[in-house]
Amino acid sequence: MPENLMDKVVALCKRRGFIFQSSEIYGGLSNTWDYGPYGVELKNNLKRAWWGSVVYQRNDIFGMDAAILMHPQVWQASGHVENFFDLKSDCRSCKKRFKSADLADKKKCPECGGELTEAKAFNLMFKTHQGPVADDSNVIYMRPETAQGIFVNFANILDSRHPKLPFGLAQIGKSFRNEITPGNFTFRTREFEQMEIEYFVPPEEADKYYASWVEERFNWYLGLGIKAENLRKRPHGNDELAHYARACTDIEYNFSFGWSELEGIANRTDFDLKQHAQSSGKDLRYFDDQKKERFYPYIIEPSGGVDRSVLAFLADAYYEEKVKDDTRVVLKLHKDLAPTKVAVLPLLRNRPEIVEMAKSLAAELKKSFITVYDDTGAIGKLYRRQDEVGTLYCLTVDVQSLEDKQVTVRDRDTMQQERIAIDKVKEYLSNKLV
Ligand code: GAP
């Protein structure tokens, strides 16, 4: 791990167009980030990999996309209005704000030693008003988790898809929390994206499915290339459990700022369905037509953060390698995550025949792979640029290509080069990438 790894990742993200500070030209909105051209590709690839593994590769999970704004009663029933609090204290001298849970000494400011105010409860939900009049009758919340959009649609799924237990619903979407202490780049922000599965199971089998989801989700990160020594499972102590959970295990990544949560897998019991049934007056029980029984299923919830995962994959893939007298920075992202798969580079940009050949090869490859064409520098510089954004293969068209109709293929990780016939390039890349 290079020293100051996170500083280097942040600098690379800005330099190459992965992640920018939000509203930077106005001095920036603190702890809010925008994904640039490479960042959005990486993020979309990550979400696609998740959706593929939990929806397309299974027969028992359906996708969903619920609205961010929901009936305010949802948040009463879910317990968020009453329980979704952090305790905070302010320093009377330097005015800094702290989460009480992070303070060793609850009376003294850890920054300046000043006196801290009494800890005050602070609800993390963003509140706004629906419609033109801002009064108490039209308060509405920005959802702090995507999960509730699934629970309130439980009956709709039963009625439209008639699934049998166990089955799940998966959703990716934005959530909002007015965090007291956001920070560590995109790790803790007030606007973020979640990937959540709510998996409905017979209550007596909840422990079994809980354990198997912990394994499945842990292995998903490993399968996409996270180093095993940087990933661990951490079961929650009883004092840490959320108000709805009976058990929870976090999957944590070894960030340079310490082991931190990427995803939590929780046994939410029948808390949510019961609460919504009681609050809405609708029967949200499942009918088992074999046993002729109606009951509330338990819910196992693997809930991960898109932004946190992107950050972990970036940090894990960042390498600095000595190449002769130079250092190359390379992002060794998994092939499914790399924002660009192929770059086509003409060796000499002042030779129109070479440029034309390279452009037409790029145009052809674009039909099958995410491919870029770049002729804006000398070849060494172009390779370095592609290494920094994780491009898997660079294809170079040179003078010889005009005669032998071959190009040089360079592998990102090994830097090995080989000559391939142009009419075999597509097949070669398909074997490597698909
Ligand atoms: N529905 C359950 C739930 O929301 P959580 O542990 O509060 O559980 C799940 O959140 C995941 O969402 C976390 O593991 C994390 O990856 C992500 N997440 C939560 N708060 C976040 C924040 N402020 N910034 C970025 N990601 C966050």
Tab-separated table of C-alpha atoms and ligand atoms in Angstrom:
chain	number	residue	atom	x	y	z
A	1	MET	CA	0.000	0.000	0.000
A	2	PRO	CA	1.644	3.329	-0.990
A	3	GLU	CA	1.983	5.930	1.767
A	4	ASN	CA	-0.901	8.455	1.788
A	5	LEU	CA	-2.894	6.054	-0.358
A	6	MET	CA	-6.164	7.912	0.074
A	7	ASP	CA	-4.571	11.272	-0.886
A	8	LYS	CA	-3.214	9.616	-3.996
A	9	VAL	CA	-6.573	8.097	-4.895
A	10	VAL	CA	-8.313	11.445	-4.377
A	11	ALA	CA	-5.705	13.182	-6.572
A	12	LEU	CA	-6.017	10.545	-9.301
A	13	CYS	CA	-9.817	10.815	-9.215
A	14	LYS	CA	-9.612	14.549	-9.847
A	15	ARG	CA	-6.721	14.419	-12.346
A	16	ARG	CA	-8.280	11.783	-14.563
A	17	GLY	CA	-11.958	12.615	-14.215
A	18	PHE	CA	-13.338	10.002	-11.842
A	19	ILE	CA	-14.659	12.154	-8.990
A	20	PHE	CA	-14.846	15.927	-8.498
A	21	GLN	CA	-15.819	18.124	-5.579
A	22	SER	CA	-19.433	19.229	-6.012
A	23	SER	CA	-19.966	22.877	-7.048
A	24	GLU	CA	-16.214	23.410	-7.063
A	25	ILE	CA	-16.322	26.728	-8.936
A	26	TYR	CA	-18.269	28.139	-5.967
A	27	GLY	CA	-15.746	26.919	-3.435
A	28	GLY	CA	-17.323	23.458	-3.246
A	29	LEU	CA	-20.130	21.983	-1.173
A	30	SER	CA	-18.309	20.100	1.541
A	31	ASN	CA	-18.455	16.296	1.533
A	32	THR	CA	-20.474	16.203	-1.683
A	33	TRP	CA	-19.000	14.681	-4.817
A	34	ASP	CA	-19.731	14.467	-8.535
A	35	TYR	CA	-18.741	11.488	-10.657
A	36	GLY	CA	-16.950	12.449	-13.879
A	37	PRO	CA	-16.643	10.483	-17.152
A	38	TYR	CA	-14.580	7.598	-15.746
A	39	GLY	CA	-16.270	7.660	-12.350
A	40	VAL	CA	-19.745	7.225	-13.763
A	41	GLU	CA	-18.574	4.274	-15.898
A	42	LEU	CA	-16.946	2.599	-12.891
A	43	LYS	CA	-20.009	3.202	-10.756
A	44	ASN	CA	-22.368	1.895	-13.462
A	45	ASN	CA	-20.169	-1.186	-13.947
A	46	LEU	CA	-20.261	-1.862	-10.215
A	47	LYS	CA	-24.041	-1.547	-10.098
A	48	ARG	CA	-24.346	-3.762	-13.193
A	49	ALA	CA	-22.148	-6.413	-11.555
A	50	TRP	CA	-24.307	-6.333	-8.430
A	51	TRP	CA	-27.595	-6.440	-10.353
A	52	GLY	CA	-26.270	-9.271	-12.523
A	53	SER	CA	-25.284	-11.373	-9.548
A	54	VAL	CA	-28.372	-10.804	-7.409
A	55	VAL	CA	-31.122	-10.476	-10.041
A	56	TYR	CA	-30.132	-12.024	-13.395
A	57	GLN	CA	-28.126	-14.950	-12.081
A	58	ARG	CA	-30.820	-16.059	-9.656
A	59	ASN	CA	-34.411	-17.171	-10.023
A	60	ASP	CA	-35.670	-15.881	-6.692
A	61	ILE	CA	-34.982	-12.120	-6.739
A	62	PHE	CA	-36.885	-9.419	-8.638
A	63	GLY	CA	-35.704	-5.879	-9.304
A	64	MET	CA	-37.484	-2.718	-8.168
A	65	ASP	CA	-37.123	1.036	-8.415
A	66	ALA	CA	-39.241	2.866	-5.842
A	67	ALA	CA	-39.594	6.652	-5.579
A	68	ILE	CA	-37.301	8.595	-3.246
A	69	LEU	CA	-40.243	10.553	-1.810
A	70	MET	CA	-42.702	8.445	0.160
A	71	HIS	CA	-45.799	8.956	2.290
A	72	PRO	CA	-44.632	10.509	5.585
A	73	GLN	CA	-46.415	7.759	7.522
A	74	VAL	CA	-43.822	5.319	6.139
A	75	TRP	CA	-41.165	6.918	8.335
A	76	GLN	CA	-43.417	6.926	11.378
A	77	ALA	CA	-44.126	3.216	10.940
A	78	SER	CA	-40.527	2.302	10.138
A	79	GLY	CA	-39.362	3.915	13.383
A	80	HIS	CA	-37.134	6.456	11.650
A	81	VAL	CA	-39.002	9.513	12.979
A	82	GLU	CA	-38.624	8.197	16.510
A	83	ASN	CA	-35.323	6.313	16.403
A	84	PHE	CA	-33.107	7.499	13.555
A	85	PHE	CA	-31.019	9.783	15.735
A	86	ASP	CA	-27.360	10.390	16.437
A	87	LEU	CA	-26.259	12.248	19.560
A	88	LYS	CA	-24.162	15.328	18.835
A	89	SER	CA	-22.181	17.847	20.874
A	90	ASP	CA	-20.817	21.239	19.819
A	91	CYS	CA	-17.627	22.847	21.055
A	92	ARG	CA	-18.379	26.161	22.743
A	93	SER	CA	-14.971	27.548	21.673
A	94	CYS	CA	-14.142	26.353	18.152
A	95	LYS	CA	-17.794	25.612	17.238
A	96	LYS	CA	-16.900	22.211	15.739
A	97	ARG	CA	-19.610	19.554	15.864
A	98	PHE	CA	-19.006	15.963	17.018
A	99	LYS	CA	-20.909	12.720	17.052
A	100	SER	CA	-21.072	11.730	20.730
A	101	ALA	CA	-20.299	8.091	19.859
A	102	ASP	CA	-16.894	9.209	18.493
A	103	LEU	CA	-15.880	11.122	21.645
A	104	ALA	CA	-13.591	9.514	24.237
A	105	ASP	CA	-14.181	12.428	26.642
A	106	LYS	CA	-17.803	13.627	26.374
A	107	LYS	CA	-16.993	16.984	28.026
A	108	LYS	CA	-13.859	18.188	26.218
A	109	CYS	CA	-13.383	19.125	22.539
A	110	PRO	CA	-10.875	16.716	20.965
A	111	GLU	CA	-9.650	19.497	18.636
A	112	CYS	CA	-9.107	22.503	20.924
A	113	GLY	CA	-9.844	21.230	24.446
A	114	GLY	CA	-12.818	23.611	24.764
A	115	GLU	CA	-15.991	22.809	26.654
A	116	LEU	CA	-18.584	20.689	24.851
A	117	THR	CA	-22.348	21.289	25.013
A	118	GLU	CA	-24.627	18.567	26.439
A	119	ALA	CA	-25.214	15.793	23.891
A	120	LYS	CA	-28.367	16.537	21.878
A	121	ALA	CA	-30.373	14.089	19.777
A	122	PHE	CA	-30.291	14.914	16.082
A	123	ASN	CA	-32.578	13.210	13.544
A	124	LEU	CA	-30.620	12.256	10.449
A	125	MET	CA	-33.498	12.510	7.994
A	126	PHE	CA	-33.617	15.448	5.577
A	127	LYS	CA	-36.984	17.112	5.867
A	128	THR	CA	-38.675	19.258	3.248
A	129	HIS	CA	-42.207	20.180	2.170
A	130	GLN	CA	-44.283	18.848	-0.674
A	131	GLY	CA	-46.211	21.484	-2.642
A	132	PRO	CA	-46.110	25.257	-2.558
A	133	VAL	CA	-47.014	25.805	1.108
A	134	ALA	CA	-44.376	24.991	3.707
A	135	ASP	CA	-46.233	23.986	6.846
A	136	ASP	CA	-46.433	20.995	9.175
A	137	SER	CA	-49.234	19.348	7.192
A	138	ASN	CA	-47.035	18.685	4.160
A	139	VAL	CA	-43.707	17.641	5.675
A	140	ILE	CA	-41.956	15.046	3.561
A	141	TYR	CA	-38.618	13.247	3.998
A	142	MET	CA	-35.810	12.337	1.637
A	143	ARG	CA	-35.508	8.581	2.172
A	144	PRO	CA	-32.613	7.591	4.468
A	145	GLU	CA	-32.655	4.000	3.112
A	146	THR	CA	-34.096	2.448	-0.037
A	147	ALA	CA	-35.429	-0.522	1.934
A	148	GLN	CA	-38.785	1.008	2.887
A	149	GLY	CA	-39.723	1.390	-0.789
A	150	ILE	CA	-39.510	-2.390	-0.981
A	151	PHE	CA	-41.492	-3.158	2.189
A	152	VAL	CA	-44.422	-0.956	1.163
A	153	ASN	CA	-44.572	-2.789	-2.191
A	154	PHE	CA	-44.524	-6.256	-0.651
A	155	ALA	CA	-48.254	-6.844	-1.311
A	156	ASN	CA	-47.932	-5.539	-4.892
A	157	ILE	CA	-45.209	-8.085	-5.606
A	158	LEU	CA	-47.219	-10.919	-4.055
A	159	ASP	CA	-50.251	-9.968	-6.144
A	160	SER	CA	-48.395	-9.406	-9.423
A	161	ARG	CA	-45.634	-12.065	-9.387
A	162	HIS	CA	-46.998	-14.656	-6.927
A	163	PRO	CA	-43.554	-15.651	-5.629
A	164	LYS	CA	-43.044	-18.449	-3.107
A	165	LEU	CA	-40.803	-18.051	-0.068
A	166	PRO	CA	-37.906	-17.587	0.008
A	167	PHE	CA	-37.737	-14.714	-2.475
A	168	GLY	CA	-36.199	-11.285	-2.596
A	169	LEU	CA	-36.461	-7.801	-4.034
A	170	ALA	CA	-33.414	-5.827	-5.084
A	171	GLN	CA	-33.085	-2.117	-5.546
A	172	ILE	CA	-30.381	0.460	-6.243
A	173	GLY	CA	-31.004	4.106	-5.484
A	174	LYS	CA	-30.090	7.324	-3.751
A	175	SER	CA	-30.520	7.791	-0.021
A	176	PHE	CA	-29.986	10.870	2.098
A	177	ARG	CA	-28.793	11.299	5.676
A	178	ASN	CA	-27.925	14.530	7.374
A	179	GLU	CA	-24.737	13.003	8.791
A	180	ILE	CA	-23.113	14.891	11.671
A	181	THR	CA	-19.583	13.956	10.669
A	182	PRO	CA	-19.356	13.162	6.964
A	183	GLY	CA	-15.862	12.642	5.583
A	184	ASN	CA	-13.107	10.421	4.240
A	185	PHE	CA	-13.815	11.435	0.654
A	186	THR	CA	-16.882	9.529	-0.611
A	187	PHE	CA	-16.963	7.176	2.375
A	188	ARG	CA	-19.507	9.066	4.477
A	189	THR	CA	-21.614	11.627	2.657
A	190	ARG	CA	-25.079	13.071	3.046
A	191	GLU	CA	-26.239	11.937	-0.393
A	192	PHE	CA	-25.230	8.427	-1.411
A	193	GLU	CA	-26.390	5.407	-3.313
A	194	GLN	CA	-27.401	2.075	-1.802
A	195	MET	CA	-27.743	-1.422	-3.263
A	196	GLU	CA	-30.221	-3.285	-1.093
A	197	ILE	CA	-31.824	-6.704	-1.130
A	198	GLU	CA	-34.780	-7.564	1.074
A	199	TYR	CA	-34.958	-11.365	1.156
A	200	PHE	CA	-38.180	-12.787	2.595
A	201	VAL	CA	-37.884	-16.137	4.354
A	202	PRO	CA	-39.889	-18.445	6.650
A	203	PRO	CA	-39.108	-17.228	10.208
A	204	GLU	CA	-37.743	-20.603	11.319
A	205	GLU	CA	-35.172	-20.523	8.478
A	206	ALA	CA	-33.991	-16.948	9.038
A	207	ASP	CA	-30.702	-17.889	10.739
A	208	LYS	CA	-29.742	-20.211	7.902
A	209	TYR	CA	-30.394	-17.591	5.190
A	210	TYR	CA	-28.707	-14.876	7.236
A	211	ALA	CA	-25.522	-16.965	7.411
A	212	SER	CA	-25.610	-17.831	3.714
A	213	TRP	CA	-26.114	-14.193	2.653
A	214	VAL	CA	-23.122	-13.108	4.740
A	215	GLU	CA	-20.994	-15.617	2.801
A	216	GLU	CA	-22.494	-14.786	-0.562
A	217	ARG	CA	-21.997	-11.055	-0.214
A	218	PHE	CA	-18.461	-11.439	1.170
A	219	ASN	CA	-17.535	-13.593	-1.828
A	220	TRP	CA	-19.009	-11.074	-4.257
A	221	TYR	CA	-16.347	-8.518	-3.307
A	222	LEU	CA	-13.605	-11.133	-3.567
A	223	GLY	CA	-14.896	-12.244	-6.960
A	224	LEU	CA	-14.521	-8.702	-8.252
A	225	GLY	CA	-10.911	-8.605	-7.161
A	226	ILE	CA	-10.799	-7.123	-3.646
A	227	LYS	CA	-7.741	-8.595	-1.905
A	228	ALA	CA	-8.745	-11.143	0.741
A	229	GLU	CA	-6.453	-9.565	3.348
A	230	ASN	CA	-8.342	-6.271	2.975
A	231	LEU	CA	-11.798	-7.690	3.632
A	232	ARG	CA	-13.331	-9.028	6.834
A	233	LYS	CA	-16.662	-9.813	8.474
A	234	ARG	CA	-17.569	-8.137	11.729
A	235	PRO	CA	-20.650	-9.329	13.629
A	236	HIS	CA	-22.382	-6.540	15.586
A	237	GLY	CA	-22.564	-6.561	19.348
A	238	ASN	CA	-26.075	-6.295	20.816
A	239	ASP	CA	-25.457	-2.662	21.782
A	240	GLU	CA	-24.785	-1.690	18.136
A	241	LEU	CA	-27.840	-3.192	16.481
A	242	ALA	CA	-30.258	-0.865	14.669
A	243	HIS	CA	-33.740	-0.607	16.195
A	244	TYR	CA	-35.135	-3.103	13.659
A	245	ALA	CA	-32.373	-5.736	13.695
A	246	ARG	CA	-31.906	-8.963	15.637
A	247	ALA	CA	-28.479	-9.687	14.127
A	248	CYS	CA	-26.123	-7.903	11.770
A	249	THR	CA	-22.710	-8.585	10.250
A	250	ASP	CA	-20.724	-5.867	8.543
A	251	ILE	CA	-18.422	-6.545	5.633
A	252	GLU	CA	-15.509	-4.213	6.242
A	253	TYR	CA	-12.673	-2.999	4.045
A	254	ASN	CA	-9.224	-2.104	5.290
A	255	PHE	CA	-9.173	1.533	4.165
A	256	SER	CA	-6.085	3.599	4.929
A	257	PHE	CA	-8.234	5.352	7.577
A	258	GLY	CA	-9.063	2.014	9.237
A	259	TRP	CA	-11.393	-0.979	8.846
A	260	SER	CA	-14.765	0.440	7.798
A	261	GLU	CA	-18.158	-0.872	6.712
A	262	LEU	CA	-18.948	-1.495	3.054
A	263	GLU	CA	-22.122	-3.463	3.610
A	264	GLY	CA	-24.283	-4.717	6.450
A	265	ILE	CA	-26.231	-7.981	6.349
A	266	ALA	CA	-29.069	-7.823	8.882
A	267	ASN	CA	-31.818	-10.056	10.141
A	268	ARG	CA	-34.669	-7.512	10.308
A	269	THR	CA	-37.143	-10.152	11.557
A	270	ASP	CA	-40.799	-9.345	10.763
A	271	PHE	CA	-40.438	-5.863	12.251
A	272	ASP	CA	-41.000	-3.878	9.054
A	273	LEU	CA	-43.932	-5.798	7.590
A	274	LYS	CA	-45.702	-5.829	10.958
A	275	GLN	CA	-45.156	-2.119	11.464
A	276	HIS	CA	-46.473	-1.241	8.002
A	277	ALA	CA	-49.436	-3.604	8.375
A	278	GLN	CA	-50.371	-2.001	11.650
A	279	SER	CA	-49.865	1.539	10.410
A	280	SER	CA	-51.606	1.138	7.019
A	281	GLY	CA	-54.333	-1.284	8.113
A	282	LYS	CA	-53.423	-3.567	5.158
A	283	ASP	CA	-52.816	-7.279	5.631
A	284	LEU	CA	-49.164	-7.800	4.720
A	285	ARG	CA	-48.936	-11.456	5.671
A	286	TYR	CA	-47.776	-14.134	3.246
A	287	PHE	CA	-50.117	-17.035	2.527
A	288	ASP	CA	-48.477	-20.468	2.452
A	289	ASP	CA	-50.869	-22.479	0.282
A	290	GLN	CA	-49.330	-25.835	1.268
A	291	LYS	CA	-49.651	-25.279	4.988
A	292	LYS	CA	-52.764	-23.107	4.554
A	293	GLU	CA	-51.216	-20.600	6.902
A	294	ARG	CA	-50.872	-16.836	6.864
A	295	PHE	CA	-47.799	-15.309	8.523
A	296	TYR	CA	-45.237	-12.521	8.374
A	297	PRO	CA	-41.981	-13.668	6.766
A	298	TYR	CA	-38.662	-12.615	8.277
A	299	ILE	CA	-36.393	-10.404	6.234
A	300	ILE	CA	-32.686	-10.857	5.622
A	301	GLU	CA	-31.230	-7.630	4.295
A	302	PRO	CA	-27.848	-7.328	2.566
A	303	SER	CA	-27.422	-3.551	2.280
A	304	GLY	CA	-24.351	-2.070	0.618
A	305	GLY	CA	-23.193	1.377	-0.421
A	306	VAL	CA	-22.324	2.035	-4.062
A	307	ASP	CA	-20.018	4.963	-3.294
A	308	ARG	CA	-18.175	3.116	-0.534
A	309	SER	CA	-17.642	0.113	-2.773
A	310	VAL	CA	-16.362	2.301	-5.611
A	311	LEU	CA	-13.898	3.846	-3.168
A	312	ALA	CA	-12.753	0.456	-1.886
A	313	PHE	CA	-12.289	-0.922	-5.410
A	314	LEU	CA	-10.309	2.190	-6.394
A	315	ALA	CA	-8.051	2.009	-3.335
A	316	ASP	CA	-7.540	-1.732	-3.726
A	317	ALA	CA	-6.656	-1.427	-7.418
A	318	TYR	CA	-4.189	1.459	-7.019
A	319	TYR	CA	-0.561	0.486	-7.688
A	320	GLU	CA	2.637	2.421	-8.159
A	321	GLU	CA	5.241	0.394	-10.030
A	322	LYS	CA	8.815	1.135	-10.954
A	323	VAL	CA	9.345	0.877	-14.719
A	324	LYS	CA	13.014	1.540	-15.543
A	325	ASP	CA	13.619	5.044	-14.101
A	326	ASP	CA	9.979	5.949	-14.041
A	327	THR	CA	6.995	5.169	-11.787
A	328	ARG	CA	3.785	4.112	-13.414
A	329	VAL	CA	0.465	4.498	-11.642
A	330	VAL	CA	-1.939	1.771	-12.641
A	331	LEU	CA	-5.476	0.914	-11.604
A	332	LYS	CA	-5.695	-2.872	-11.734
A	333	LEU	CA	-9.483	-2.937	-11.700
A	334	HIS	CA	-11.333	-6.183	-12.442
A	335	LYS	CA	-12.254	-6.458	-16.117
A	336	ASP	CA	-15.962	-6.064	-15.347
A	337	LEU	CA	-15.319	-2.836	-13.425
A	338	ALA	CA	-12.701	-1.098	-15.590
A	339	PRO	CA	-14.354	1.999	-17.112
A	340	THR	CA	-12.663	1.508	-20.495
A	341	LYS	CA	-11.756	-1.910	-21.834
A	342	VAL	CA	-9.716	-1.011	-24.916
A	343	ALA	CA	-7.722	1.963	-26.209
A	344	VAL	CA	-6.599	2.244	-29.832
A	345	LEU	CA	-3.488	4.372	-30.239
A	346	PRO	CA	-1.725	5.346	-33.477
A	347	LEU	CA	2.056	5.302	-33.051
A	348	LEU	CA	2.519	8.240	-35.421
A	349	ARG	CA	-0.259	10.788	-35.516
A	350	ASN	CA	1.271	12.655	-38.476
A	351	ARG	CA	0.795	9.646	-40.781
A	352	PRO	CA	-2.776	9.847	-42.122
A	353	GLU	CA	-2.840	6.161	-43.198
A	354	ILE	CA	-1.969	5.045	-39.643
A	355	VAL	CA	-4.488	7.421	-38.082
A	356	GLU	CA	-7.168	6.248	-40.472
A	357	MET	CA	-6.437	2.584	-39.789
A	358	ALA	CA	-6.496	3.165	-36.019
A	359	LYS	CA	-9.739	5.150	-36.193
A	360	SER	CA	-11.475	2.516	-38.249
A	361	LEU	CA	-10.292	-0.253	-35.887
A	362	ALA	CA	-11.597	1.762	-32.908
A	363	ALA	CA	-14.934	2.329	-34.644
A	364	GLU	CA	-15.272	-1.412	-35.276
A	365	LEU	CA	-14.315	-2.373	-31.690
A	366	LYS	CA	-16.718	0.171	-30.211
A	367	LYS	CA	-19.561	-2.042	-31.457
A	368	SER	CA	-18.494	-4.745	-29.000
A	369	PHE	CA	-16.358	-3.183	-26.228
A	370	ILE	CA	-16.041	0.169	-24.476
A	371	THR	CA	-13.206	1.516	-26.614
A	372	VAL	CA	-11.473	4.876	-26.858
A	373	TYR	CA	-9.275	6.322	-29.570
A	374	ASP	CA	-6.452	8.605	-28.441
A	375	ASP	CA	-3.797	10.322	-30.550
A	376	THR	CA	-3.038	13.288	-28.320
A	377	GLY	CA	0.498	12.376	-27.234
A	378	ALA	CA	3.553	10.203	-27.634
A	379	ILE	CA	2.942	6.497	-27.130
A	380	GLY	CA	4.633	6.302	-23.704
A	381	LYS	CA	2.392	9.065	-22.406
A	382	LEU	CA	-0.704	7.466	-23.913
A	383	TYR	CA	0.081	4.136	-22.211
A	384	ARG	CA	0.545	5.840	-18.826
A	385	ARG	CA	-2.736	7.687	-19.236
A	386	GLN	CA	-4.610	4.465	-19.988
A	387	ASP	CA	-2.878	2.660	-17.072
A	388	GLU	CA	-4.061	5.358	-14.690
A	389	VAL	CA	-7.697	4.818	-15.611
A	390	GLY	CA	-7.446	1.039	-15.682
A	391	THR	CA	-7.875	0.400	-19.435
A	392	LEU	CA	-7.291	-3.306	-19.926
A	393	TYR	CA	-5.792	-3.440	-23.424
A	394	CYS	CA	-3.986	-0.884	-25.571
A	395	LEU	CA	-3.789	-1.592	-29.295
A	396	THR	CA	-1.083	0.263	-31.188
A	397	VAL	CA	-1.180	0.795	-34.926
A	398	ASP	CA	2.281	1.453	-36.412
A	399	VAL	CA	4.021	1.642	-39.788
A	400	GLN	CA	4.372	-2.114	-39.939
A	401	SER	CA	0.608	-2.492	-39.429
A	402	LEU	CA	0.084	-0.906	-42.842
A	403	GLU	CA	1.975	-3.793	-44.404
A	404	ASP	CA	1.324	-6.863	-42.234
A	405	LYS	CA	-2.199	-5.868	-41.083
A	406	GLN	CA	-1.274	-6.587	-37.477
A	407	VAL	CA	-1.388	-4.429	-34.337
A	408	THR	CA	0.470	-4.572	-31.028
A	409	VAL	CA	-1.719	-5.537	-28.060
A	410	ARG	CA	-0.436	-4.461	-24.650
A	411	ASP	CA	-1.771	-5.991	-21.437
A	412	ARG	CA	-2.349	-3.431	-18.643
A	413	ASP	CA	-1.154	-5.572	-15.738
A	414	THR	CA	1.848	-7.358	-17.226
A	415	MET	CA	2.738	-4.730	-19.870
A	416	GLN	CA	3.456	-7.729	-22.132
A	417	GLN	CA	3.031	-6.968	-25.813
A	418	GLU	CA	2.102	-9.254	-28.689
A	419	ARG	CA	1.274	-8.842	-32.370
A	420	ILE	CA	-2.227	-9.847	-33.436
A	421	ALA	CA	-3.788	-9.830	-36.904
A	422	ILE	CA	-6.361	-7.039	-37.120
A	423	ASP	CA	-9.052	-9.450	-38.253
A	424	LYS	CA	-8.427	-11.569	-35.122
A	425	VAL	CA	-8.487	-8.689	-32.603
A	426	LYS	CA	-12.201	-8.936	-31.859
A	427	GLU	CA	-11.978	-12.648	-31.141
A	428	TYR	CA	-8.862	-12.118	-29.008
A	429	LEU	CA	-10.583	-9.443	-26.916
A	430	SER	CA	-13.812	-11.445	-26.617
A	431	ASN	CA	-11.852	-14.333	-25.129
A	432	LYS	CA	-10.256	-12.010	-22.599
A	433	LEU	CA	-13.180	-9.766	-21.728
A	434	VAL	CA	-16.456	-11.633	-21.979
B	1	GAP	N1	-31.442	-0.525	5.081
B	1	GAP	C1	-30.351	-0.737	5.989
B	1	GAP	C2	-29.377	0.331	5.987
B	1	GAP	O1	-29.576	1.383	5.403
B	1	GAP	P1	-27.017	1.003	6.903
B	1	GAP	O2	-25.966	0.167	7.515
B	1	GAP	O3	-27.448	2.231	7.610
B	1	GAP	O4	-28.262	0.027	6.672
B	1	GAP	C3	-26.258	0.400	4.492
B	1	GAP	O5	-26.576	1.394	5.431
B	1	GAP	C4	-25.067	0.800	3.662
B	1	GAP	O6	-25.290	2.078	3.063
B	1	GAP	C5	-23.771	0.957	4.467
B	1	GAP	O7	-23.121	-0.278	4.623
B	1	GAP	C6	-22.977	1.897	3.586
B	1	GAP	O8	-22.296	1.189	2.567
B	1	GAP	C7	-24.059	2.762	2.966
B	1	GAP	N2	-24.141	4.047	3.683
B	1	GAP	C8	-24.831	4.296	4.810
B	1	GAP	N3	-24.668	5.578	5.190
B	1	GAP	C9	-23.825	6.132	4.286
B	1	GAP	C10	-23.269	7.436	4.120
B	1	GAP	N4	-23.561	8.432	4.953
B	1	GAP	N5	-22.424	7.661	3.092
B	1	GAP	C11	-22.137	6.672	2.207
B	1	GAP	N6	-22.651	5.431	2.305
B	1	GAP	C12	-23.484	5.159	3.322
